Amino acid sequence: MAALTFGFLMDPLETVRVDHDSTFTLMLEAQRRGHQVRYFEQPWLRFSGSCAEARMRTVTVRREPGRHFDILDEQVRPLSSLDVLFLRKDPPVDADFLQATQLVELCNGREPVFLNNPTGIRDANEKLFGLRFPDLMPETLITRDLTAINEFVARHPQGTILKPVEGFGGQGIVFLQPGDRNTRSLLEIITLGGRKAIVVQAYLPESRQGDKRIILVDGEPCGAVLRVPAHDDHRGNMAAGGTPVKTSLTPRELEICARLKPSLQERGLYLVGIDVIGDWLTEVNVTSPTGIAEIDKLDNTSVEAKVIDTAERLVGQRRR
């Protein structure tokens, strides 16, 4: 395929970890194929005239910590100048994030191929989307009602996991057991005194062996990594200190992937990371799922090649 222009809406490039960051891995693969790579940050996005535009940096990238990119040029360009746009801004999915997903669509009919589709991102809250498949999920309650939360905790002697709906990277996740004297105080803090709904989920003891991140590309599983929590923590997220371990997919996990595929494809969610503990789906990550670099290293594969293949295919389909 002729060279394309790939854009990445992401967090500051200066802050990425070159041995871990999935967005950086995607940039490297696009560059390896001869495509031009541009990036911009959410505050650089704006609308002017008839098309959304942004201050974009054209860059070359390399896996050298501390000197991992060079800026070739920097100027304001319309989003219609991009063939592909990866929406890879990390959560939280707040008002600014949602506004950005709306702005990028304002291209007067000349929008790039989106990975992922901004409408799909808005539709698929990472903590809530899986609840469309309740038989795949552990018992889950979404509420701000302190009495209901207390009753849920009391019914689950093995424990309960509490999560902020908009959380990411393991931030704000709390483990509670019945009789914990901190319960009332913790619930007041995490729900802002009953003003903010949270995720309340039955604890899965299998989480001590790790939670599995599975990367889906166009609905198909392309690799997985088991994230094992530290001995003194209940979170397997690598951002929270979890250790990546080589793994494979079970028949149940393949079933979960197959069940999700039509809904993901329907929404243009081409790059997704789902989290599975034991036999249960716990999250569907669509904003900037991680794990690609770890899967590549553990399985001696290239998940990013399959992602860029998909992007090139979508551009080709549109041009035809």
PDB file of C-alpha atoms in Angstrom:
ATOM      1  CA  MET A   1       0.000   0.000   0.000  1.00  0.00           C
ATOM      2  CA  ALA A   2       1.139   3.584  -0.715  1.00  0.00           C
ATOM      3  CA  ALA A   3       2.286   5.585   2.275  1.00  0.00           C
ATOM      4  CA  LEU A   4      -0.522   6.862   4.499  1.00  0.00           C
ATOM      5  CA  THR A   5      -0.670   9.555   7.161  1.00  0.00           C
ATOM      6  CA  PHE A   6      -1.342   8.147  10.625  1.00  0.00           C
ATOM      7  CA  GLY A   7      -2.471  10.446  13.419  1.00  0.00           C
ATOM      8  CA  PHE A   8      -2.458   9.660  17.136  1.00  0.00           C
ATOM      9  CA  LEU A   9      -4.528  11.602  19.661  1.00  0.00           C
ATOM     10  CA  MET A  10      -2.711  10.678  22.849  1.00  0.00           C
ATOM     11  CA  ASP A  11      -1.134  11.826  26.088  1.00  0.00           C
ATOM     12  CA  PRO A  12       2.188  13.701  25.873  1.00  0.00           C
ATOM     13  CA  LEU A  13       4.707  11.708  23.830  1.00  0.00           C
ATOM     14  CA  GLU A  14       7.436  12.864  26.214  1.00  0.00           C
ATOM     15  CA  THR A  15       5.913  10.752  29.015  1.00  0.00           C
ATOM     16  CA  VAL A  16       5.504   7.369  27.299  1.00  0.00           C
ATOM     17  CA  ARG A  17       7.383   4.276  28.470  1.00  0.00           C
ATOM     18  CA  VAL A  18       8.913   2.990  25.261  1.00  0.00           C
ATOM     19  CA  ASP A  19       9.103  -0.629  26.474  1.00  0.00           C
ATOM     20  CA  HIS A  20       5.461  -0.723  27.637  1.00  0.00           C
ATOM     21  CA  ASP A  21       3.283   1.834  25.859  1.00  0.00           C
ATOM     22  CA  SER A  22       0.914   0.277  23.307  1.00  0.00           C
ATOM     23  CA  THR A  23       0.405   3.551  21.434  1.00  0.00           C
ATOM     24  CA  PHE A  24       4.149   3.929  20.969  1.00  0.00           C
ATOM     25  CA  THR A  25       4.326   0.344  19.670  1.00  0.00           C
ATOM     26  CA  LEU A  26       1.646   1.161  17.092  1.00  0.00           C
ATOM     27  CA  MET A  27       3.558   4.283  16.033  1.00  0.00           C
ATOM     28  CA  LEU A  28       6.718   2.248  15.511  1.00  0.00           C
ATOM     29  CA  GLU A  29       4.904  -0.258  13.295  1.00  0.00           C
ATOM     30  CA  ALA A  30       3.237   2.447  11.189  1.00  0.00           C
ATOM     31  CA  GLN A  31       6.617   4.126  10.713  1.00  0.00           C
ATOM     32  CA  ARG A  32       8.297   0.805   9.865  1.00  0.00           C
ATOM     33  CA  ARG A  33       5.870   0.427   6.954  1.00  0.00           C
ATOM     34  CA  GLY A  34       6.756   3.843   5.574  1.00  0.00           C
ATOM     35  CA  HIS A  35       3.685   5.701   6.803  1.00  0.00           C
ATOM     36  CA  GLN A  36       3.960   9.256   8.127  1.00  0.00           C
ATOM     37  CA  VAL A  37       3.320   9.558  11.863  1.00  0.00           C
ATOM     38  CA  ARG A  38       1.755  12.628  13.466  1.00  0.00           C
ATOM     39  CA  TYR A  39       0.551  13.089  17.003  1.00  0.00           C
ATOM     40  CA  PHE A  40      -1.371  15.661  18.975  1.00  0.00           C
ATOM     41  CA  GLU A  41      -2.741  16.071  22.470  1.00  0.00           C
ATOM     42  CA  GLN A  42      -6.323  16.676  23.476  1.00  0.00           C
ATOM     43  CA  PRO A  43      -5.848  20.387  24.358  1.00  0.00           C
ATOM     44  CA  TRP A  44      -4.425  20.979  20.847  1.00  0.00           C
ATOM     45  CA  LEU A  45      -7.706  19.958  19.205  1.00  0.00           C
ATOM     46  CA  ARG A  46     -10.134  22.658  18.042  1.00  0.00           C
ATOM     47  CA  PHE A  47     -12.776  23.519  15.446  1.00  0.00           C
ATOM     48  CA  SER A  48     -12.338  26.379  13.039  1.00  0.00           C
ATOM     49  CA  GLY A  49     -14.245  27.072   9.852  1.00  0.00           C
ATOM     50  CA  SER A  50     -15.601  23.834   8.406  1.00  0.00           C
ATOM     51  CA  CYS A  51     -13.344  21.126   9.851  1.00  0.00           C
ATOM     52  CA  ALA A  52     -11.811  20.081  13.153  1.00  0.00           C
ATOM     53  CA  GLU A  53      -8.088  20.760  13.279  1.00  0.00           C
ATOM     54  CA  ALA A  54      -5.194  20.396  15.680  1.00  0.00           C
ATOM     55  CA  ARG A  55      -1.643  21.499  16.229  1.00  0.00           C
ATOM     56  CA  MET A  56       0.104  18.345  15.054  1.00  0.00           C
ATOM     57  CA  ARG A  57       3.681  17.185  15.316  1.00  0.00           C
ATOM     58  CA  THR A  58       5.136  15.028  12.564  1.00  0.00           C
ATOM     59  CA  VAL A  59       7.616  12.739  14.310  1.00  0.00           C
ATOM     60  CA  THR A  60      10.029   9.894  13.908  1.00  0.00           C
ATOM     61  CA  VAL A  61      10.105   7.433  16.796  1.00  0.00           C
ATOM     62  CA  ARG A  62      12.580   4.884  18.126  1.00  0.00           C
ATOM     63  CA  ARG A  63      12.737   2.620  21.151  1.00  0.00           C
ATOM     64  CA  GLU A  64      15.426   4.570  23.018  1.00  0.00           C
ATOM     65  CA  PRO A  65      14.351   5.791  26.469  1.00  0.00           C
ATOM     66  CA  GLY A  66      14.955   9.499  26.909  1.00  0.00           C
ATOM     67  CA  ARG A  67      15.443  10.180  23.193  1.00  0.00           C
ATOM     68  CA  HIS A  68      12.580   8.225  21.726  1.00  0.00           C
ATOM     69  CA  PHE A  69      11.283  10.765  19.197  1.00  0.00           C
ATOM     70  CA  ASP A  70      12.306  13.644  16.950  1.00  0.00           C
ATOM     71  CA  ILE A  71       9.940  16.383  15.758  1.00  0.00           C
ATOM     72  CA  LEU A  72      10.155  16.904  11.994  1.00  0.00           C
ATOM     73  CA  ASP A  73       7.601  19.699  11.881  1.00  0.00           C
ATOM     74  CA  GLU A  74       4.783  21.198  13.921  1.00  0.00           C
ATOM     75  CA  GLN A  75       1.811  23.052  12.481  1.00  0.00           C
ATOM     76  CA  VAL A  76      -1.951  23.317  12.630  1.00  0.00           C
ATOM     77  CA  ARG A  77      -3.574  20.865  10.214  1.00  0.00           C
ATOM     78  CA  PRO A  78      -7.156  19.740   9.555  1.00  0.00           C
ATOM     79  CA  LEU A  79      -8.040  16.240  10.684  1.00  0.00           C
ATOM     80  CA  SER A  80      -9.081  15.592   7.086  1.00  0.00           C
ATOM     81  CA  SER A  81      -5.342  15.565   6.252  1.00  0.00           C
ATOM     82  CA  LEU A  82      -5.072  12.233   8.091  1.00  0.00           C
ATOM     83  CA  ASP A  83      -5.848   8.845   6.563  1.00  0.00           C
ATOM     84  CA  VAL A  84      -6.099   7.144   9.963  1.00  0.00           C
ATOM     85  CA  LEU A  85      -6.640   8.581  13.436  1.00  0.00           C
ATOM     86  CA  PHE A  86      -6.009   6.489  16.547  1.00  0.00           C
ATOM     87  CA  LEU A  87      -7.962   7.868  19.502  1.00  0.00           C
ATOM     88  CA  ARG A  88      -5.602   6.802  22.274  1.00  0.00           C
ATOM     89  CA  LYS A  89      -6.087   9.381  25.034  1.00  0.00           C
ATOM     90  CA  ASP A  90      -5.992   7.667  28.415  1.00  0.00           C
ATOM     91  CA  PRO A  91      -9.077   7.833  30.636  1.00  0.00           C
ATOM     92  CA  PRO A  92     -10.741   9.290  32.631  1.00  0.00           C
ATOM     93  CA  VAL A  93     -13.651   9.640  30.246  1.00  0.00           C
ATOM     94  CA  ASP A  94     -14.609  13.079  31.503  1.00  0.00           C
ATOM     95  CA  ALA A  95     -16.379  16.032  29.857  1.00  0.00           C
ATOM     96  CA  ASP A  96     -13.193  17.121  28.036  1.00  0.00           C
ATOM     97  CA  PHE A  97     -12.678  13.612  26.666  1.00  0.00           C
ATOM     98  CA  LEU A  98     -16.282  13.336  25.458  1.00  0.00           C
ATOM     99  CA  GLN A  99     -16.063  16.753  23.802  1.00  0.00           C
ATOM    100  CA  ALA A 100     -12.913  15.619  22.000  1.00  0.00           C
ATOM    101  CA  THR A 101     -14.704  12.531  20.628  1.00  0.00           C
ATOM    102  CA  GLN A 102     -17.368  14.871  19.240  1.00  0.00           C
ATOM    103  CA  LEU A 103     -14.927  17.394  17.790  1.00  0.00           C
ATOM    104  CA  VAL A 104     -12.959  14.800  15.806  1.00  0.00           C
ATOM    105  CA  GLU A 105     -16.138  13.876  13.939  1.00  0.00           C
ATOM    106  CA  LEU A 106     -16.518  17.424  12.557  1.00  0.00           C
ATOM    107  CA  CYS A 107     -14.644  16.891   9.302  1.00  0.00           C
ATOM    108  CA  ASN A 108     -17.320  17.892   6.788  1.00  0.00           C
ATOM    109  CA  GLY A 109     -17.520  14.390   5.349  1.00  0.00           C
ATOM    110  CA  ARG A 110     -13.739  13.934   5.055  1.00  0.00           C
ATOM    111  CA  GLU A 111     -12.995  12.287   8.367  1.00  0.00           C
ATOM    112  CA  PRO A 112     -10.114   9.807   8.699  1.00  0.00           C
ATOM    113  CA  VAL A 113     -10.576   6.138   9.495  1.00  0.00           C
ATOM    114  CA  PHE A 114     -10.996   6.054  13.279  1.00  0.00           C
ATOM    115  CA  LEU A 115      -9.532   3.417  15.582  1.00  0.00           C
ATOM    116  CA  ASN A 116     -11.661   3.384  17.590  1.00  0.00           C
ATOM    117  CA  ASN A 117     -14.837   5.010  16.298  1.00  0.00           C
ATOM    118  CA  PRO A 118     -15.635   8.003  18.539  1.00  0.00           C
ATOM    119  CA  THR A 119     -19.332   7.133  18.677  1.00  0.00           C
ATOM    120  CA  GLY A 120     -18.425   3.597  19.732  1.00  0.00           C
ATOM    121  CA  ILE A 121     -16.096   4.917  22.439  1.00  0.00           C
ATOM    122  CA  ARG A 122     -18.889   7.081  23.853  1.00  0.00           C
ATOM    123  CA  ASP A 123     -21.259   4.111  23.763  1.00  0.00           C
ATOM    124  CA  ALA A 124     -18.942   1.630  25.450  1.00  0.00           C
ATOM    125  CA  ASN A 125     -18.089   2.712  28.981  1.00  0.00           C
ATOM    126  CA  GLU A 126     -15.268   0.406  30.025  1.00  0.00           C
ATOM    127  CA  LYS A 127     -16.845  -0.624  33.333  1.00  0.00           C
ATOM    128  CA  LEU A 128     -20.446  -0.784  32.086  1.00  0.00           C
ATOM    129  CA  PHE A 129     -20.365  -2.154  28.527  1.00  0.00           C
ATOM    130  CA  GLY A 130     -19.851  -5.749  29.660  1.00  0.00           C
ATOM    131  CA  LEU A 131     -23.139  -5.588  31.583  1.00  0.00           C
ATOM    132  CA  ARG A 132     -24.878  -5.986  28.212  1.00  0.00           C
ATOM    133  CA  PHE A 133     -23.774  -9.626  28.660  1.00  0.00           C
ATOM    134  CA  PRO A 134     -24.764 -10.299  32.294  1.00  0.00           C
ATOM    135  CA  ASP A 135     -24.211 -14.055  31.993  1.00  0.00           C
ATOM    136  CA  LEU A 136     -20.525 -13.384  31.226  1.00  0.00           C
ATOM    137  CA  MET A 137     -19.997 -11.083  34.219  1.00  0.00           C
ATOM    138  CA  PRO A 138     -19.615 -11.742  37.943  1.00  0.00           C
ATOM    139  CA  GLU A 139     -22.499 -10.479  40.074  1.00  0.00           C
ATOM    140  CA  THR A 140     -22.386  -6.701  39.714  1.00  0.00           C
ATOM    141  CA  LEU A 141     -24.238  -3.726  41.155  1.00  0.00           C
ATOM    142  CA  ILE A 142     -24.012  -0.133  39.877  1.00  0.00           C
ATOM    143  CA  THR A 143     -25.314   2.304  42.460  1.00  0.00           C
ATOM    144  CA  ARG A 144     -24.658   5.247  44.754  1.00  0.00           C
ATOM    145  CA  ASP A 145     -27.080   3.890  47.374  1.00  0.00           C
ATOM    146  CA  LEU A 146     -24.999   3.222  50.496  1.00  0.00           C
ATOM    147  CA  THR A 147     -27.582   0.856  51.978  1.00  0.00           C
ATOM    148  CA  ALA A 148     -27.628  -1.277  48.816  1.00  0.00           C
ATOM    149  CA  ILE A 149     -23.828  -1.399  48.768  1.00  0.00           C
ATOM    150  CA  ASN A 150     -23.670  -2.446  52.420  1.00  0.00           C
ATOM    151  CA  GLU A 151     -26.194  -5.218  51.760  1.00  0.00           C
ATOM    152  CA  PHE A 152     -24.150  -6.445  48.774  1.00  0.00           C
ATOM    153  CA  VAL A 153     -20.940  -6.530  50.852  1.00  0.00           C
ATOM    154  CA  ALA A 154     -22.727  -8.432  53.634  1.00  0.00           C
ATOM    155  CA  ARG A 155     -23.936 -11.100  51.160  1.00  0.00           C
ATOM    156  CA  HIS A 156     -20.449 -11.877  49.855  1.00  0.00           C
ATOM    157  CA  PRO A 157     -18.265 -13.438  52.565  1.00  0.00           C
ATOM    158  CA  GLN A 158     -15.339 -13.928  50.150  1.00  0.00           C
ATOM    159  CA  GLY A 159     -15.245 -10.197  49.536  1.00  0.00           C
ATOM    160  CA  THR A 160     -16.438  -7.384  47.290  1.00  0.00           C
ATOM    161  CA  ILE A 161     -14.556  -5.209  44.815  1.00  0.00           C
ATOM    162  CA  LEU A 162     -15.496  -1.526  44.558  1.00  0.00           C
ATOM    163  CA  LYS A 163     -14.418   0.518  41.520  1.00  0.00           C
ATOM    164  CA  PRO A 164     -15.016   4.059  40.278  1.00  0.00           C
ATOM    165  CA  VAL A 165     -17.050   3.906  37.050  1.00  0.00           C
ATOM    166  CA  GLU A 166     -14.558   6.148  35.238  1.00  0.00           C
ATOM    167  CA  GLY A 167     -11.412   4.630  36.766  1.00  0.00           C
ATOM    168  CA  PHE A 168      -8.438   3.140  34.915  1.00  0.00           C
ATOM    169  CA  GLY A 169      -5.096   1.502  35.590  1.00  0.00           C
ATOM    170  CA  GLY A 170      -6.331  -0.020  38.844  1.00  0.00           C
ATOM    171  CA  GLN A 171      -6.782   3.391  40.437  1.00  0.00           C
ATOM    172  CA  GLY A 172      -9.339   3.608  43.229  1.00  0.00           C
ATOM    173  CA  ILE A 173     -10.128  -0.112  43.405  1.00  0.00           C
ATOM    174  CA  VAL A 174     -11.010  -1.268  46.932  1.00  0.00           C
ATOM    175  CA  PHE A 175     -11.436  -4.776  48.380  1.00  0.00           C
ATOM    176  CA  LEU A 176     -13.925  -5.154  51.239  1.00  0.00           C
ATOM    177  CA  GLN A 177     -15.072  -8.061  53.388  1.00  0.00           C
ATOM    178  CA  PRO A 178     -18.107  -8.192  55.693  1.00  0.00           C
ATOM    179  CA  GLY A 179     -17.389  -6.703  59.089  1.00  0.00           C
ATOM    180  CA  ASP A 180     -14.560  -4.440  57.953  1.00  0.00           C
ATOM    181  CA  ARG A 181     -14.653  -1.457  60.325  1.00  0.00           C
ATOM    182  CA  ASN A 182     -13.534   0.849  57.506  1.00  0.00           C
ATOM    183  CA  THR A 183     -16.588   0.051  55.378  1.00  0.00           C
ATOM    184  CA  ARG A 184     -18.748   3.061  56.217  1.00  0.00           C
ATOM    185  CA  SER A 185     -15.892   5.522  55.813  1.00  0.00           C
ATOM    186  CA  LEU A 186     -14.643   3.955  52.557  1.00  0.00           C
ATOM    187  CA  LEU A 187     -18.115   3.988  51.033  1.00  0.00           C
ATOM    188  CA  GLU A 188     -18.598   7.629  51.956  1.00  0.00           C
ATOM    189  CA  ILE A 189     -15.273   8.498  50.309  1.00  0.00           C
ATOM    190  CA  ILE A 190     -15.647   6.468  47.102  1.00  0.00           C
ATOM    191  CA  THR A 191     -19.291   7.521  46.516  1.00  0.00           C
ATOM    192  CA  LEU A 192     -18.722  11.140  47.627  1.00  0.00           C
ATOM    193  CA  GLY A 193     -21.275  10.661  50.364  1.00  0.00           C
ATOM    194  CA  GLY A 194     -23.739   8.851  48.132  1.00  0.00           C
ATOM    195  CA  ARG A 195     -23.583  11.358  45.259  1.00  0.00           C
ATOM    196  CA  LYS A 196     -21.526   9.239  42.853  1.00  0.00           C
ATOM    197  CA  ALA A 197     -22.402   5.776  41.491  1.00  0.00           C
ATOM    198  CA  ILE A 198     -19.722   3.085  41.690  1.00  0.00           C
ATOM    199  CA  VAL A 199     -19.179  -0.473  40.454  1.00  0.00           C
ATOM    200  CA  VAL A 200     -19.799  -3.076  43.166  1.00  0.00           C
ATOM    201  CA  GLN A 201     -18.673  -6.532  42.093  1.00  0.00           C
ATOM    202  CA  ALA A 202     -18.389  -9.948  43.720  1.00  0.00           C
ATOM    203  CA  TYR A 203     -14.746 -10.754  44.470  1.00  0.00           C
ATOM    204  CA  LEU A 204     -13.321 -13.591  42.381  1.00  0.00           C
ATOM    205  CA  PRO A 205     -10.698 -15.607  44.324  1.00  0.00           C
ATOM    206  CA  GLU A 206      -9.095 -16.586  40.996  1.00  0.00           C
ATOM    207  CA  SER A 207      -7.793 -13.016  40.821  1.00  0.00           C
ATOM    208  CA  ARG A 208      -4.886 -14.070  43.051  1.00  0.00           C
ATOM    209  CA  GLN A 209      -3.605 -16.107  40.076  1.00  0.00           C
ATOM    210  CA  GLY A 210      -3.986 -13.004  37.906  1.00  0.00           C
ATOM    211  CA  ASP A 211      -6.402 -11.296  35.582  1.00  0.00           C
ATOM    212  CA  LYS A 212      -6.035 -11.848  31.851  1.00  0.00           C
ATOM    213  CA  ARG A 213      -5.860  -8.991  29.338  1.00  0.00           C
ATOM    214  CA  ILE A 214      -6.958 -10.217  25.901  1.00  0.00           C
ATOM    215  CA  ILE A 215      -6.402  -7.975  22.875  1.00  0.00           C
ATOM    216  CA  LEU A 216      -9.118  -8.136  20.231  1.00  0.00           C
ATOM    217  CA  VAL A 217      -8.448  -6.754  16.744  1.00  0.00           C
ATOM    218  CA  ASP A 218     -11.623  -6.370  14.680  1.00  0.00           C
ATOM    219  CA  GLY A 219     -13.314  -8.699  17.162  1.00  0.00           C
ATOM    220  CA  GLU A 220     -10.727 -11.480  16.937  1.00  0.00           C
ATOM    221  CA  PRO A 221      -8.419 -12.403  19.856  1.00  0.00           C
ATOM    222  CA  CYS A 222      -4.812 -11.708  18.834  1.00  0.00           C
ATOM    223  CA  GLY A 223      -2.960 -12.322  22.075  1.00  0.00           C
ATOM    224  CA  ALA A 224      -3.220 -12.293  25.838  1.00  0.00           C
ATOM    225  CA  VAL A 225      -1.148 -11.604  28.921  1.00  0.00           C
ATOM    226  CA  LEU A 226      -1.806 -12.733  32.488  1.00  0.00           C
ATOM    227  CA  ARG A 227      -1.284  -9.896  34.955  1.00  0.00           C
ATOM    228  CA  VAL A 228      -0.398 -11.300  38.367  1.00  0.00           C
ATOM    229  CA  PRO A 229      -0.828  -9.001  41.386  1.00  0.00           C
ATOM    230  CA  ALA A 230       1.915  -8.387  43.908  1.00  0.00           C
ATOM    231  CA  HIS A 231       1.609 -10.440  47.106  1.00  0.00           C
ATOM    232  CA  ASP A 232       0.491  -7.360  49.060  1.00  0.00           C
ATOM    233  CA  ASP A 233      -2.033  -6.023  46.525  1.00  0.00           C
ATOM    234  CA  HIS A 234      -5.310  -7.187  44.972  1.00  0.00           C
ATOM    235  CA  ARG A 235      -4.795  -5.435  41.608  1.00  0.00           C
ATOM    236  CA  GLY A 236      -3.160  -7.117  38.634  1.00  0.00           C
ATOM    237  CA  ASN A 237      -2.942  -3.982  36.467  1.00  0.00           C
ATOM    238  CA  MET A 238       0.637  -3.454  35.293  1.00  0.00           C
ATOM    239  CA  ALA A 239       0.282   0.244  36.136  1.00  0.00           C
ATOM    240  CA  ALA A 240      -0.408  -0.887  39.709  1.00  0.00           C
ATOM    241  CA  GLY A 241       2.605  -3.215  39.930  1.00  0.00           C
ATOM    242  CA  GLY A 242       1.218  -6.419  38.403  1.00  0.00           C
ATOM    243  CA  THR A 243       3.660  -8.820  36.725  1.00  0.00           C
ATOM    244  CA  PRO A 244       3.048  -9.882  33.092  1.00  0.00           C
ATOM    245  CA  VAL A 245       3.100 -13.668  32.610  1.00  0.00           C
ATOM    246  CA  LYS A 246       2.791 -15.747  29.425  1.00  0.00           C
ATOM    247  CA  THR A 247      -0.605 -17.372  28.988  1.00  0.00           C
ATOM    248  CA  SER A 248      -3.007 -18.923  26.473  1.00  0.00           C
ATOM    249  CA  LEU A 249      -6.746 -18.706  25.874  1.00  0.00           C
ATOM    250  CA  THR A 250      -9.232 -21.163  27.352  1.00  0.00           C
ATOM    251  CA  PRO A 251     -12.415 -22.360  25.595  1.00  0.00           C
ATOM    252  CA  ARG A 252     -14.452 -20.108  27.930  1.00  0.00           C
ATOM    253  CA  GLU A 253     -12.352 -17.076  26.999  1.00  0.00           C
ATOM    254  CA  LEU A 254     -12.768 -17.826  23.296  1.00  0.00           C
ATOM    255  CA  GLU A 255     -16.532 -18.027  23.915  1.00  0.00           C
ATOM    256  CA  ILE A 256     -16.473 -14.604  25.586  1.00  0.00           C
ATOM    257  CA  CYS A 257     -14.575 -13.124  22.634  1.00  0.00           C
ATOM    258  CA  ALA A 258     -17.024 -14.627  20.155  1.00  0.00           C
ATOM    259  CA  ARG A 259     -19.999 -13.235  22.075  1.00  0.00           C
ATOM    260  CA  LEU A 260     -18.526  -9.733  22.112  1.00  0.00           C
ATOM    261  CA  LYS A 261     -17.373  -9.645  18.480  1.00  0.00           C
ATOM    262  CA  PRO A 262     -20.630  -8.578  16.756  1.00  0.00           C
ATOM    263  CA  SER A 263     -21.264  -5.742  19.224  1.00  0.00           C
ATOM    264  CA  LEU A 264     -17.689  -4.468  18.917  1.00  0.00           C
ATOM    265  CA  GLN A 265     -17.695  -4.579  15.120  1.00  0.00           C
ATOM    266  CA  GLU A 266     -21.091  -2.895  14.955  1.00  0.00           C
ATOM    267  CA  ARG A 267     -19.664   0.062  16.880  1.00  0.00           C
ATOM    268  CA  GLY A 268     -16.371   0.327  15.007  1.00  0.00           C
ATOM    269  CA  LEU A 269     -14.368  -0.796  18.049  1.00  0.00           C
ATOM    270  CA  TYR A 270     -11.454  -2.363  16.202  1.00  0.00           C
ATOM    271  CA  LEU A 271      -8.856  -2.376  18.991  1.00  0.00           C
ATOM    272  CA  VAL A 272     -10.171  -3.570  22.340  1.00  0.00           C
ATOM    273  CA  GLY A 273      -8.649  -5.035  25.482  1.00  0.00           C
ATOM    274  CA  ILE A 274     -10.962  -7.197  27.587  1.00  0.00           C
ATOM    275  CA  ASP A 275     -10.182  -8.329  31.127  1.00  0.00           C
ATOM    276  CA  VAL A 276     -11.103 -11.819  32.292  1.00  0.00           C
ATOM    277  CA  ILE A 277     -10.723 -13.367  35.749  1.00  0.00           C
ATOM    278  CA  GLY A 278     -11.320 -17.097  35.884  1.00  0.00           C
ATOM    279  CA  ASP A 279     -14.390 -17.644  33.720  1.00  0.00           C
ATOM    280  CA  TRP A 280     -15.718 -14.098  34.034  1.00  0.00           C
ATOM    281  CA  LEU A 281     -15.504 -10.944  31.957  1.00  0.00           C
ATOM    282  CA  THR A 282     -14.805  -7.923  34.178  1.00  0.00           C
ATOM    283  CA  GLU A 283     -14.036  -5.006  31.802  1.00  0.00           C
ATOM    284  CA  VAL A 284     -14.107  -4.042  28.109  1.00  0.00           C
ATOM    285  CA  ASN A 285     -11.410  -1.419  27.464  1.00  0.00           C
ATOM    286  CA  VAL A 286     -11.882   0.681  24.318  1.00  0.00           C
ATOM    287  CA  THR A 287     -10.087   3.996  24.914  1.00  0.00           C
ATOM    288  CA  SER A 288      -6.402   3.057  25.026  1.00  0.00           C
ATOM    289  CA  PRO A 289      -6.043  -0.634  25.935  1.00  0.00           C
ATOM    290  CA  THR A 290      -2.541  -1.696  26.933  1.00  0.00           C
ATOM    291  CA  GLY A 291      -0.710  -5.016  26.861  1.00  0.00           C
ATOM    292  CA  ILE A 292       0.535  -5.115  23.256  1.00  0.00           C
ATOM    293  CA  ALA A 293       4.233  -4.754  24.108  1.00  0.00           C
ATOM    294  CA  GLU A 294       4.046  -7.411  26.820  1.00  0.00           C
ATOM    295  CA  ILE A 295       2.217  -9.899  24.560  1.00  0.00           C
ATOM    296  CA  ASP A 296       4.750  -9.295  21.781  1.00  0.00           C
ATOM    297  CA  LYS A 297       7.637 -10.045  24.110  1.00  0.00           C
ATOM    298  CA  LEU A 298       6.114 -13.090  25.812  1.00  0.00           C
ATOM    299  CA  ASP A 299       4.737 -14.717  22.638  1.00  0.00           C
ATOM    300  CA  ASN A 300       7.363 -13.515  20.148  1.00  0.00           C
ATOM    301  CA  THR A 301       4.591 -12.044  18.004  1.00  0.00           C
ATOM    302  CA  SER A 302       3.467  -8.676  16.635  1.00  0.00           C
ATOM    303  CA  VAL A 303      -0.024  -7.691  17.698  1.00  0.00           C
ATOM    304  CA  GLU A 304       0.592  -4.189  16.358  1.00  0.00           C
ATOM    305  CA  ALA A 305       1.109  -5.598  12.845  1.00  0.00           C
ATOM    306  CA  LYS A 306      -2.445  -6.967  12.921  1.00  0.00           C
ATOM    307  CA  VAL A 307      -3.753  -3.584  14.078  1.00  0.00           C
ATOM    308  CA  ILE A 308      -1.974  -1.683  11.300  1.00  0.00           C
ATOM    309  CA  ASP A 309      -3.125  -4.339   8.815  1.00  0.00           C
ATOM    310  CA  THR A 310      -6.683  -3.552   9.890  1.00  0.00           C
ATOM    311  CA  ALA A 311      -6.149   0.202   9.534  1.00  0.00           C
ATOM    312  CA  GLU A 312      -4.714  -0.214   6.029  1.00  0.00           C
ATOM    313  CA  ARG A 313      -7.589  -2.491   5.042  1.00  0.00           C
ATOM    314  CA  LEU A 314     -10.180   0.022   6.254  1.00  0.00           C
ATOM    315  CA  VAL A 315      -8.509   2.833   4.295  1.00  0.00           C
ATOM    316  CA  GLY A 316      -8.442   0.649   1.182  1.00  0.00           C
ATOM    317  CA  GLN A 317     -12.136  -0.216   1.563  1.00  0.00           C
ATOM    318  CA  ARG A 318     -13.059   3.435   1.911  1.00  0.00           C
ATOM    319  CA  ARG A 319     -11.066   4.455  -1.165  1.00  0.00           C
ATOM    320  CA  ARG A 320     -12.704   1.730  -3.263  1.00  0.00           C
TER     321      ARG A 320
END
